[in-house]
PDB file of C-alpha atoms in Angstrom:
ATOM      1  CA  MET D1410    -291.336-171.100 126.204  1.00 80.00           C
ATOM      2  CA  SER D1411    -287.687-171.626 126.709  1.00 89.00           C
ATOM      3  CA  ALA D1412    -285.386-169.551 128.870  1.00 90.00           C
ATOM      4  CA  ARG D1413    -283.780-168.090 125.768  1.00 90.00           C
ATOM      5  CA  GLU D1414    -287.157-166.878 124.450  1.00 91.00           C
ATOM      6  CA  TRP D1415    -287.953-165.337 127.850  1.00 91.00           C
ATOM      7  CA  ILE D1416    -284.675-163.454 127.899  1.00 93.00           C
ATOM      8  CA  LEU D1417    -285.161-162.247 124.300  1.00 92.00           C
ATOM      9  CA  GLY D1418    -288.697-161.126 125.142  1.00 92.00           C
ATOM     10  CA  ILE D1419    -287.569-159.222 128.243  1.00 93.00           C
ATOM     11  CA  VAL D1420    -284.663-157.600 126.322  1.00 93.00           C
ATOM     12  CA  THR D1421    -287.029-156.642 123.478  1.00 94.00           C
ATOM     13  CA  LEU D1422    -289.575-155.208 125.936  1.00 94.00           C
ATOM     14  CA  THR D1423    -286.800-153.296 127.752  1.00 95.00           C
ATOM     15  CA  ILE D1424    -285.478-151.840 124.483  1.00 94.00           C
ATOM     16  CA  ALA D1425    -289.021-150.894 123.433  1.00 94.00           C
ATOM     17  CA  LEU D1426    -289.642-149.147 126.784  1.00 94.00           C
ATOM     18  CA  TYR D1427    -286.333-147.268 126.579  1.00 92.00           C
ATOM     19  CA  GLY D1428    -287.186-146.260 123.005  1.00 91.00           C
ATOM     20  CA  LEU D1429    -290.620-145.005 124.088  1.00 91.00           C
ATOM     21  CA  LEU D1430    -289.022-143.138 127.013  1.00 90.00           C
ATOM     22  CA  PHE D1431    -286.430-141.555 124.692  1.00 88.00           C
ATOM     23  CA  PHE D1432    -289.172-140.509 122.256  1.00 86.00           C
ATOM     24  CA  MET D1433    -291.233-138.899 125.037  1.00 85.00           C
ATOM     25  CA  VAL D1434    -288.222-137.116 126.569  1.00 83.00           C
ATOM     26  CA  SER D1435    -286.900-135.830 123.233  1.00 84.00           C
ATOM     27  CA  ALA D1436    -290.327-134.338 122.457  1.00 83.00           C
ATOM     28  CA  ARG D1437    -290.305-132.414 125.779  1.00 85.00           C
ATOM     29  CA  LEU D1438    -286.645-131.399 125.722  1.00 85.00           C
ATOM     30  CA  PRO D1439    -287.163-127.998 123.955  1.00 87.00           C
ATOM     31  CA  GLU D1440    -289.910-127.095 126.441  1.00 89.00           C
ATOM     32  CA  TRP D1441    -287.618-127.978 129.346  1.00 86.00           C
ATOM     33  CA  ARG D1442    -284.843-125.814 127.905  1.00 91.00           C
ATOM     34  CA  VAL D1443    -287.249-122.861 127.641  1.00 93.00           C
ATOM     35  CA  ILE D1444    -288.435-123.425 131.197  1.00 93.00           C
ATOM     36  CA  ARG D1445    -284.829-123.672 132.412  1.00 94.00           C
ATOM     37  CA  ALA D1446    -283.972-120.372 130.659  1.00 95.00           C
ATOM     38  CA  GLU D1447    -287.029-118.676 132.193  1.00 96.00           C
ATOM     39  CA  GLN D1448    -286.010-119.934 135.621  1.00 96.00           C
ATOM     40  CA  GLU D1449    -282.536-118.485 135.162  1.00 96.00           C
ATOM     41  CA  ASP D1450    -284.000-115.134 134.049  1.00 97.00           C
ATOM     42  CA  LEU D1451    -286.271-115.081 137.079  1.00 96.00           C
ATOM     43  CA  ARG D1452    -283.373-115.896 139.401  1.00 97.00           C
ATOM     44  CA  THR D1453    -281.409-113.009 137.906  1.00 97.00           C
ATOM     45  CA  ALA D1454    -284.379-110.632 138.276  1.00 96.00           C
ATOM     46  CA  ILE D1455    -284.885-111.696 141.892  1.00 97.00           C
ATOM     47  CA  ALA D1456    -281.188-111.133 142.646  1.00 96.00           C
ATOM     48  CA  GLU D1457    -281.333-107.655 141.075  1.00 95.00           C
ATOM     49  CA  SER D1458    -284.493-106.820 143.031  1.00 94.00           C
ATOM     50  CA  ARG D1459    -282.889-107.958 146.276  1.00 95.00           C
ATOM     51  CA  ALA D1460    -279.861-105.793 145.530  1.00 94.00           C
ATOM     52  CA  LEU D1461    -282.149-102.785 145.003  1.00 89.00           C
ATOM     53  CA  VAL D1462    -283.993-103.498 148.236  1.00 92.00           C
ATOM     54  CA  GLU D1463    -280.674-103.677 150.088  1.00 94.00           C
ATOM     55  CA  GLU D1464    -279.747-100.265 148.623  1.00 93.00           C
ATOM     56  CA  ARG D1465    -283.033 -98.718 149.732  1.00 90.00           C
ATOM     57  CA  GLY D1466    -281.378 -96.517 152.340  1.00 91.00           C
ATOM     58  CA  ASP D1467    -279.001 -95.053 149.770  1.00 91.00           C
ATOM     59  CA  TRP D1468    -281.886 -94.395 147.368  1.00 84.00           C
ATOM     60  CA  GLU D1469    -283.977 -92.763 150.070  1.00 86.00           C
ATOM     61  CA  ALA D1470    -281.073 -90.511 151.065  1.00 87.00           C
ATOM     62  CA  ALA D1471    -280.527 -89.499 147.446  1.00 84.00           C
ATOM     63  CA  MET D1472    -284.259 -88.851 147.066  1.00 79.00           C
ATOM     64  CA  ALA D1473    -284.336 -86.669 150.187  1.00 80.00           C
ATOM     65  CA  GLU D1474    -281.380 -84.697 148.845  1.00 79.00           C
ATOM     66  CA  ARG D1475    -283.040 -84.216 145.449  1.00 75.00           C
ATOM     67  CA  GLN D1476    -286.377 -83.271 146.953  1.00 74.00           C
ATOM     68  CA  ASN D1477    -284.792 -80.225 148.536  1.00 76.00           C
ATOM     69  CA  LEU D1478    -283.700 -79.052 145.071  1.00 77.00           C
ATOM     70  CA  MET D1479    -287.236 -79.207 143.706  1.00 81.00           C
ATOM     71  CA  PRO D1480    -289.520 -76.234 144.017  1.00 84.00           C
ATOM     72  CA  VAL D1481    -292.729 -76.540 146.020  1.00 86.00           C
ATOM     73  CA  PHE D1482    -295.963 -75.156 144.569  1.00 88.00           C
ATOM     74  CA  PRO D1483    -299.402 -74.740 146.106  1.00 90.00           C
ATOM     75  CA  GLN D1484    -302.132 -77.267 145.367  1.00 87.00           C
ATOM     76  CA  GLY D1485    -304.294 -76.260 142.419  1.00 84.00           C
ATOM     77  CA  GLN D1486    -301.740 -74.026 140.688  1.00 87.00           C
ATOM     78  CA  ARG D1487    -301.490 -74.645 136.936  1.00 88.00           C
ATOM     79  CA  MET D1488    -298.000 -75.902 136.417  1.00 89.00           C
ATOM     80  CA  ASP D1489    -298.093 -75.948 132.624  1.00 88.00           C
ATOM     81  CA  LEU D1490    -298.106 -72.131 132.518  1.00 89.00           C
ATOM     82  CA  HIS D1491    -295.214 -71.896 134.967  1.00 88.00           C
ATOM     83  CA  TRP D1492    -292.968 -74.416 133.198  1.00 90.00           C
ATOM     84  CA  LEU D1493    -293.827 -73.102 129.719  1.00 90.00           C
ATOM     85  CA  SER D1494    -292.798 -69.610 130.800  1.00 89.00           C
ATOM     86  CA  VAL D1495    -289.523 -70.951 132.279  1.00 88.00           C
ATOM     87  CA  ILE D1496    -288.702 -72.863 129.094  1.00 91.00           C
ATOM     88  CA  GLU D1497    -289.628 -69.936 126.850  1.00 92.00           C
ATOM     89  CA  SER D1498    -287.529 -67.484 128.885  1.00 91.00           C
ATOM     90  CA  VAL D1499    -284.475 -69.770 128.670  1.00 91.00           C
ATOM     91  CA  ALA D1500    -285.058 -70.195 124.928  1.00 92.00           C
ATOM     92  CA  SER D1501    -285.436 -66.459 124.273  1.00 93.00           C
ATOM     93  CA  ARG D1502    -282.311 -65.744 126.321  1.00 92.00           C
ATOM     94  CA  HIS D1503    -280.343 -67.890 123.840  1.00 92.00           C
ATOM     95  CA  GLU D1504    -282.240 -66.845 120.688  1.00 91.00           C
ATOM     96  CA  LEU D1505    -283.852 -70.237 120.196  1.00 92.00           C
ATOM     97  CA  GLN D1506    -287.348 -69.853 118.772  1.00 93.00           C
ATOM     98  CA  ILE D1507    -290.009 -72.167 120.114  1.00 93.00           C
ATOM     99  CA  LEU D1508    -292.644 -72.230 117.399  1.00 92.00           C
ATOM    100  CA  ARG D1509    -295.017 -74.851 118.787  1.00 93.00           C
ATOM    101  CA  HIS D1510    -295.284 -76.519 122.190  1.00 93.00           C
ATOM    102  CA  GLU D1511    -297.838 -78.334 124.287  1.00 92.00           C
ATOM    103  CA  PRO D1512    -297.886 -79.622 127.849  1.00 92.00           C
ATOM    104  CA  GLY D1513    -298.577 -83.261 128.618  1.00 92.00           C
ATOM    105  CA  GLU D1514    -300.536 -84.675 131.532  1.00 93.00           C
ATOM    106  CA  GLU D1515    -299.284 -84.231 135.065  1.00 90.00           C
ATOM    107  CA  ARG D1516    -298.284 -87.470 136.806  1.00 92.00           C
ATOM    108  CA  HIS D1517    -297.237 -87.999 140.382  1.00 88.00           C
ATOM    109  CA  GLU D1518    -295.302 -90.719 142.145  1.00 84.00           C
ATOM    110  CA  GLY D1519    -295.363 -90.270 145.879  1.00 80.00           C
ATOM    111  CA  PRO D1520    -294.523 -86.649 146.718  1.00 82.00           C
ATOM    112  CA  ILE D1521    -292.976 -85.898 143.311  1.00 85.00           C
ATOM    113  CA  TYR D1522    -295.009 -84.524 140.411  1.00 90.00           C
ATOM    114  CA  GLU D1523    -293.856 -84.575 136.803  1.00 92.00           C
ATOM    115  CA  LEU D1524    -295.167 -82.591 133.867  1.00 93.00           C
ATOM    116  CA  PRO D1525    -293.906 -83.237 130.323  1.00 95.00           C
ATOM    117  CA  VAL D1526    -293.592 -80.305 127.941  1.00 94.00           C
ATOM    118  CA  PHE D1527    -293.417 -81.337 124.306  1.00 95.00           C
ATOM    119  CA  VAL D1528    -291.694 -78.707 122.172  1.00 94.00           C
ATOM    120  CA  ARG D1529    -293.076 -79.870 118.830  1.00 93.00           C
ATOM    121  CA  GLN D1530    -291.155 -77.354 116.739  1.00 93.00           C
ATOM    122  CA  TRP D1531    -288.167 -75.155 117.452  1.00 93.00           C
ATOM    123  CA  GLU D1532    -285.739 -73.278 115.263  1.00 93.00           C
ATOM    124  CA  GLY D1533    -282.288 -71.817 115.820  1.00 91.00           C
ATOM    125  CA  THR D1534    -278.561 -72.260 115.431  1.00 91.00           C
ATOM    126  CA  ILE D1535    -276.558 -75.102 116.926  1.00 91.00           C
ATOM    127  CA  ASP D1536    -274.926 -72.662 119.365  1.00 91.00           C
ATOM    128  CA  ALA D1537    -278.339 -71.454 120.533  1.00 92.00           C
ATOM    129  CA  LEU D1538    -279.525 -75.043 120.987  1.00 92.00           C
ATOM    130  CA  VAL D1539    -276.432 -76.065 122.960  1.00 92.00           C
ATOM    131  CA  ARG D1540    -276.682 -73.039 125.235  1.00 93.00           C
ATOM    132  CA  PHE D1541    -280.410 -73.672 125.731  1.00 93.00           C
ATOM    133  CA  LEU D1542    -279.805 -77.337 126.625  1.00 91.00           C
ATOM    134  CA  PHE D1543    -276.977 -76.392 128.967  1.00 91.00           C
ATOM    135  CA  ASP D1544    -279.181 -73.913 130.832  1.00 90.00           C
ATOM    136  CA  ILE D1545    -282.056 -76.407 131.005  1.00 86.00           C
ATOM    137  CA  GLU D1546    -279.747 -79.058 132.503  1.00 82.00           C
ATOM    138  CA  ARG D1547    -278.269 -76.489 134.881  1.00 81.00           C
ATOM    139  CA  GLU D1548    -281.700 -76.155 136.458  1.00 71.00           C
ATOM    140  CA  GLY D1549    -280.784 -79.327 138.355  1.00 60.00           C
ATOM    141  CA  ALA D1550    -283.394 -81.874 139.290  1.00 62.00           C
ATOM    142  CA  MET D1551    -286.274 -79.786 137.965  1.00 82.00           C
ATOM    143  CA  LEU D1552    -285.903 -80.083 134.187  1.00 86.00           C
ATOM    144  CA  ASP D1553    -284.841 -83.146 132.233  1.00 87.00           C
ATOM    145  CA  VAL D1554    -284.483 -83.416 128.437  1.00 89.00           C
ATOM    146  CA  ARG D1555    -285.529 -86.930 127.426  1.00 91.00           C
ATOM    147  CA  TYR D1556    -285.915 -86.584 123.671  1.00 93.00           C
ATOM    148  CA  LEU D1557    -284.085 -84.398 121.189  1.00 93.00           C
ATOM    149  CA  HIS D1558    -284.425 -84.442 117.415  1.00 93.00           C
ATOM    150  CA  VAL D1559    -282.399 -82.044 115.251  1.00 92.00           C
ATOM    151  CA  ARG D1560    -282.742 -81.550 111.486  1.00 90.00           C
ATOM    152  CA  PRO D1561    -280.915 -79.063 109.257  1.00 89.00           C
ATOM    153  CA  ARG D1562    -282.995 -76.362 107.595  1.00 82.00           C
ATOM    154  CA  ASP D1563    -280.054 -74.682 105.896  1.00 82.00           C
ATOM    155  CA  ARG D1564    -276.347 -74.170 106.580  1.00 81.00           C
ATOM    156  CA  THR D1565    -276.742 -72.476 109.965  1.00 81.00           C
ATOM    157  CA  ILE D1566    -280.360 -72.899 111.031  1.00 86.00           C
ATOM    158  CA  ARG D1567    -281.614 -76.140 112.553  1.00 88.00           C
ATOM    159  CA  HIS D1568    -285.076 -77.218 113.642  1.00 89.00           C
ATOM    160  CA  GLY D1569    -286.589 -80.188 115.401  1.00 92.00           C
ATOM    161  CA  ARG D1570    -288.341 -81.466 118.500  1.00 95.00           C
ATOM    162  CA  ILE D1571    -287.539 -81.635 122.244  1.00 94.00           C
ATOM    163  CA  ASP D1572    -289.373 -83.372 125.096  1.00 94.00           C
ATOM    164  CA  ILE D1573    -288.668 -81.781 128.479  1.00 93.00           C
ATOM    165  CA  TYR D1574    -289.907 -83.271 131.760  1.00 92.00           C
ATOM    166  CA  CYS D1575    -290.380 -80.914 134.714  1.00 90.00           C
ATOM    167  CA  ALA D1576    -290.253 -82.262 138.281  1.00 88.00           C
ATOM    168  CA  TYR D1577    -291.657 -80.470 141.327  1.00 88.00           C
ATOM    169  CA  ARG D1578    -293.485 -80.971 144.604  1.00 87.00           C
ATOM    170  CA  ARG D1579    -296.814 -79.704 145.871  1.00 88.00           C
ATOM    171  CA  GLU D1580    -297.619 -78.351 149.314  1.00 85.00           C
ATOM    172  CA  SER D1581    -299.306 -80.943 151.470  1.00 77.00           C
TER     173      SER D1581
END
């Protein structure tokens, strides 16, 4: 073989190897982009988590302040009856009729307990609803409206659904 044939063979082999390399890389390129995006998302999540950890003292101070606003109840007391009576008294004070309600399951996270009350059906005027919601929110850290659905029944009367979450502490 002549020198020219050797050079052509090496150039052909080099081009073939680069072509094979390009084919293999181009097949993996979408996967690498997805992995790169996931890495960036994870870096962002880690940075956010670190920021929250650095703010732990502020969160603990806010939690201590809010805990003092929450009522403390003895262990074993049925909280669904207490919170249902509170919600019904606020509703009757503003002429909002609660036609159907049911308590959810009590959950606790650390020292804080939470009981959802699902008002499945209520009826009243918009003014009554607004006053009811204002009084519920005025209760502070104890009662939180997380879902509200309002439908018209006629010109003045409305009806719908409300989910209210009640927060409290238990005696240790």
